[in-house]
Amino acid sequence: LAVLQGGVIRAIASGGGETPPDAREIELDDSGDVWITSSRGVYRFRGHRYDHFTTRDGLPNDSCWALLKSRDGSLWIGTDGGLVRYHRGHFTSLTTRDGLPDPFVRSLFEDRDGNLWVGTEDSGLTRIANGRVETLGEREGLTQNHVRSIYEDREGNLWVGTNGGLNQLRDSKVTAYTSQDGLSHDYARVITET
């Protein structure tokens, strides 16, 4: 972990705890702690110390990918074993037993209405709202079921990047864009608006 201050990059030294072997995503929580997903669990950097959380602490799998801080202050973690919510010091898992269509969670997004969107590796896009779990996939028009990125534009349209192209969700309708429509490549990893 490093910080850029005044044009100078400096490594942040750990005063203790195991350091992450890799960093997949990083998020800052409401307390100012830095959270890091990795191939060996999730890490919290607090002060000058790393705390390491794994399946021993309630994660369904140690391979952690996606990370999102939602409006209520919860941290959502996408793992190879399902979705995890960290709230007020406790981990709660949502897995295929709870209605998640795929245990491999690769991307997370909270839209302006507070819906949680979950991008999976093989089962498309899942929306979690008001205790309900709904999934959109290739059958509903997505270019591919491996969802890499999720973004909401200024107009409230949801954009979904997959390994097969870019998809726009507007009024429950999916419009797909691929290299045949002008994309330079069908692999859509990052989406932003200018």
Tab-separated table of C-alpha atoms in Angstrom:
chain	number	residue	atom	x	y	z
A	1	LEU	CA	0.000	0.000	0.000
A	2	ALA	CA	1.326	3.433	-0.918
A	3	VAL	CA	0.137	7.032	-0.750
A	4	LEU	CA	0.796	9.963	-3.082
A	5	GLN	CA	1.335	13.221	-1.177
A	6	GLY	CA	2.816	16.389	-2.583
A	7	GLY	CA	3.912	14.613	-5.741
A	8	VAL	CA	5.849	11.974	-3.794
A	9	ILE	CA	4.852	8.304	-3.525
A	10	ARG	CA	5.698	6.657	-0.238
A	11	ALA	CA	5.026	3.146	0.961
A	12	ILE	CA	2.891	2.853	4.056
A	13	ALA	CA	4.764	0.774	6.586
A	14	SER	CA	2.866	-1.741	8.633
A	15	GLY	CA	3.276	-1.654	12.372
A	16	GLY	CA	2.007	-5.212	12.551
A	17	GLY	CA	-0.224	-7.796	11.024
A	18	GLU	CA	0.099	-9.760	7.820
A	19	THR	CA	0.274	-7.575	4.709
A	20	PRO	CA	-1.836	-8.399	1.627
A	21	PRO	CA	-0.103	-10.579	-1.006
A	22	ASP	CA	-1.950	-8.673	-3.744
A	23	ALA	CA	-4.573	-5.936	-4.025
A	24	ARG	CA	-7.611	-6.484	-6.212
A	25	GLU	CA	-9.813	-3.595	-5.034
A	26	ILE	CA	-9.467	-0.909	-2.375
A	27	GLU	CA	-12.206	0.968	-0.504
A	28	LEU	CA	-12.248	3.529	2.303
A	29	ASP	CA	-14.891	2.994	5.016
A	30	ASP	CA	-16.707	5.614	7.103
A	31	SER	CA	-14.109	5.292	9.894
A	32	GLY	CA	-11.210	6.067	7.558
A	33	ASP	CA	-9.976	2.472	7.476
A	34	VAL	CA	-8.686	1.156	4.143
A	35	TRP	CA	-10.091	-2.220	3.008
A	36	ILE	CA	-8.306	-4.374	0.438
A	37	THR	CA	-9.552	-7.512	-1.312
A	38	SER	CA	-6.960	-10.136	-2.164
A	39	SER	CA	-6.441	-13.763	-3.128
A	40	ARG	CA	-6.102	-14.622	0.583
A	41	GLY	CA	-9.027	-12.806	2.135
A	42	VAL	CA	-9.782	-9.202	2.915
A	43	TYR	CA	-7.486	-6.834	4.789
A	44	ARG	CA	-8.279	-3.735	6.828
A	45	PHE	CA	-5.546	-1.141	7.279
A	46	ARG	CA	-6.229	0.833	10.451
A	47	GLY	CA	-3.682	3.311	11.728
A	48	HIS	CA	-0.443	1.468	11.039
A	49	ARG	CA	-1.682	-2.117	11.296
A	50	TYR	CA	-3.274	-4.652	8.975
A	51	ASP	CA	-6.122	-6.868	10.180
A	52	HIS	CA	-6.620	-9.989	8.046
A	53	PHE	CA	-10.070	-11.595	7.626
A	54	THR	CA	-10.616	-15.059	6.108
A	55	THR	CA	-13.064	-17.962	6.216
A	56	ARG	CA	-12.140	-18.267	9.916
A	57	ASP	CA	-13.862	-14.911	10.420
A	58	GLY	CA	-16.975	-15.621	8.364
A	59	LEU	CA	-16.010	-15.198	4.713
A	60	PRO	CA	-17.444	-17.968	2.490
A	61	ASN	CA	-14.159	-18.121	0.526
A	62	ASP	CA	-10.726	-16.520	0.892
A	63	SER	CA	-10.490	-15.439	-2.748
A	64	CYS	CA	-11.987	-11.927	-2.632
A	65	TRP	CA	-12.519	-9.761	-5.701
A	66	ALA	CA	-15.052	-6.947	-5.575
A	67	LEU	CA	-15.497	-4.351	-2.839
A	68	LEU	CA	-18.205	-1.725	-2.316
A	69	LYS	CA	-19.107	0.662	0.503
A	70	SER	CA	-22.851	1.196	0.422
A	71	ARG	CA	-24.755	4.245	1.670
A	72	ASP	CA	-25.601	2.614	4.986
A	73	GLY	CA	-21.875	2.204	5.703
A	74	SER	CA	-21.832	-1.533	5.013
A	75	LEU	CA	-18.938	-3.040	3.115
A	76	TRP	CA	-19.904	-5.592	0.466
A	77	ILE	CA	-17.284	-8.116	-0.597
A	78	GLY	CA	-17.504	-10.316	-3.692
A	79	THR	CA	-15.750	-13.664	-3.247
A	80	ASP	CA	-15.403	-17.019	-5.006
A	81	GLY	CA	-17.973	-18.341	-2.519
A	82	GLY	CA	-20.655	-15.659	-2.680
A	83	LEU	CA	-21.394	-12.166	-1.451
A	84	VAL	CA	-20.525	-10.883	2.031
A	85	ARG	CA	-21.814	-7.894	3.961
A	86	TYR	CA	-19.599	-6.479	6.713
A	87	HIS	CA	-21.694	-4.292	9.008
A	88	ARG	CA	-20.997	-3.191	12.580
A	89	GLY	CA	-18.165	-5.681	13.013
A	90	HIS	CA	-19.964	-8.764	11.647
A	91	PHE	CA	-19.801	-10.694	8.370
A	92	THR	CA	-23.040	-12.007	6.838
A	93	SER	CA	-22.905	-14.171	3.697
A	94	LEU	CA	-25.315	-14.443	0.809
A	95	THR	CA	-24.622	-17.586	-1.227
A	96	THR	CA	-26.355	-19.801	-3.765
A	97	ARG	CA	-28.338	-21.282	-0.853
A	98	ASP	CA	-29.844	-17.812	-0.365
A	99	GLY	CA	-30.759	-17.264	-4.016
A	100	LEU	CA	-27.519	-15.890	-5.463
A	101	PRO	CA	-27.280	-17.581	-8.909
A	102	ASP	CA	-23.487	-17.922	-8.926
A	103	PRO	CA	-20.931	-18.044	-6.089
A	104	PHE	CA	-18.267	-16.225	-8.143
A	105	VAL	CA	-18.894	-12.481	-7.577
A	106	ARG	CA	-16.711	-10.206	-9.716
A	107	SER	CA	-18.264	-6.724	-9.532
A	108	LEU	CA	-20.556	-4.713	-7.257
A	109	PHE	CA	-22.513	-1.477	-7.653
A	110	GLU	CA	-25.146	0.444	-5.690
A	111	ASP	CA	-27.470	2.537	-7.849
A	112	ARG	CA	-29.128	5.840	-6.959
A	113	ASP	CA	-32.201	3.989	-5.641
A	114	GLY	CA	-30.111	1.878	-3.247
A	115	ASN	CA	-30.367	-1.343	-5.272
A	116	LEU	CA	-27.311	-3.582	-5.002
A	117	TRP	CA	-26.132	-4.937	-8.356
A	118	VAL	CA	-23.914	-8.019	-8.370
A	119	GLY	CA	-21.864	-9.071	-11.391
A	120	THR	CA	-21.142	-12.796	-11.467
A	121	GLU	CA	-18.674	-14.889	-13.404
A	122	ASP	CA	-21.131	-17.258	-15.103
A	123	SER	CA	-24.699	-16.191	-14.308
A	124	GLY	CA	-24.975	-12.580	-15.416
A	125	LEU	CA	-26.181	-9.632	-13.377
A	126	THR	CA	-28.131	-9.898	-10.136
A	127	ARG	CA	-30.142	-7.136	-8.472
A	128	ILE	CA	-30.794	-7.309	-4.743
A	129	ALA	CA	-33.567	-4.997	-3.593
A	130	ASN	CA	-36.038	-5.175	-0.716
A	131	GLY	CA	-34.990	-8.731	0.129
A	132	ARG	CA	-35.568	-9.961	-3.429
A	133	VAL	CA	-32.937	-11.421	-5.748
A	134	GLU	CA	-33.471	-11.045	-9.515
A	135	THR	CA	-31.039	-12.085	-12.255
A	136	LEU	CA	-30.513	-10.954	-15.853
A	137	GLY	CA	-28.363	-12.996	-18.208
A	138	GLU	CA	-27.869	-13.888	-21.832
A	139	ARG	CA	-31.502	-15.059	-22.056
A	140	GLU	CA	-32.603	-11.518	-21.163
A	141	GLY	CA	-30.253	-9.963	-23.748
A	142	LEU	CA	-26.861	-9.525	-22.045
A	143	THR	CA	-23.952	-10.013	-24.443
A	144	GLN	CA	-22.394	-12.560	-22.084
A	145	ASN	CA	-22.886	-13.857	-18.506
A	146	HIS	CA	-19.393	-12.933	-17.207
A	147	VAL	CA	-20.057	-9.448	-15.784
A	148	ARG	CA	-16.891	-7.385	-15.268
A	149	SER	CA	-18.180	-3.880	-14.530
A	150	ILE	CA	-21.361	-1.999	-13.627
A	151	TYR	CA	-21.959	1.752	-13.935
A	152	GLU	CA	-24.934	4.138	-13.712
A	153	ASP	CA	-24.935	7.186	-15.982
A	154	ARG	CA	-26.363	10.660	-15.274
A	155	GLU	CA	-29.719	9.671	-16.771
A	156	GLY	CA	-30.072	6.612	-14.534
A	157	ASN	CA	-29.236	4.037	-17.204
A	158	LEU	CA	-27.269	1.074	-15.945
A	159	TRP	CA	-24.286	0.003	-18.070
A	160	VAL	CA	-22.898	-3.511	-17.758
A	161	GLY	CA	-19.525	-4.579	-19.120
A	162	THR	CA	-19.051	-8.258	-19.904
A	163	ASN	CA	-16.524	-10.457	-21.647
A	164	GLY	CA	-18.834	-10.204	-24.671
A	165	GLY	CA	-19.509	-6.467	-24.924
A	166	LEU	CA	-21.277	-3.506	-23.348
A	167	ASN	CA	-24.934	-3.535	-22.300
A	168	GLN	CA	-27.320	-0.702	-21.457
A	169	LEU	CA	-30.263	-1.356	-19.124
A	170	ARG	CA	-32.992	1.211	-19.545
A	171	ASP	CA	-36.573	0.727	-18.390
A	172	SER	CA	-35.946	-3.042	-17.970
A	173	LYS	CA	-34.792	-3.313	-21.610
A	174	VAL	CA	-31.276	-4.468	-22.547
A	175	THR	CA	-29.458	-2.904	-25.514
A	176	ALA	CA	-26.207	-4.670	-26.402
A	177	TYR	CA	-23.109	-3.174	-28.040
A	178	THR	CA	-20.198	-5.256	-29.356
A	179	SER	CA	-17.205	-4.871	-31.670
A	180	GLN	CA	-19.683	-5.282	-34.536
A	181	ASP	CA	-21.251	-2.002	-33.355
A	182	GLY	CA	-17.927	-0.178	-33.145
A	183	LEU	CA	-16.364	-1.195	-29.824
A	184	SER	CA	-12.631	-1.744	-30.195
A	185	HIS	CA	-12.976	-5.038	-28.316
A	186	ASP	CA	-15.806	-7.032	-26.740
A	187	TYR	CA	-14.081	-7.251	-23.341
A	188	ALA	CA	-15.597	-4.355	-21.316
A	189	ARG	CA	-13.719	-4.148	-17.988
A	190	VAL	CA	-14.186	-0.482	-17.035
A	191	ILE	CA	-17.050	1.919	-17.768
A	192	THR	CA	-17.059	5.663	-17.150
A	193	GLU	CA	-18.828	8.773	-18.401
A	194	THR	CA	-17.258	12.038	-19.520
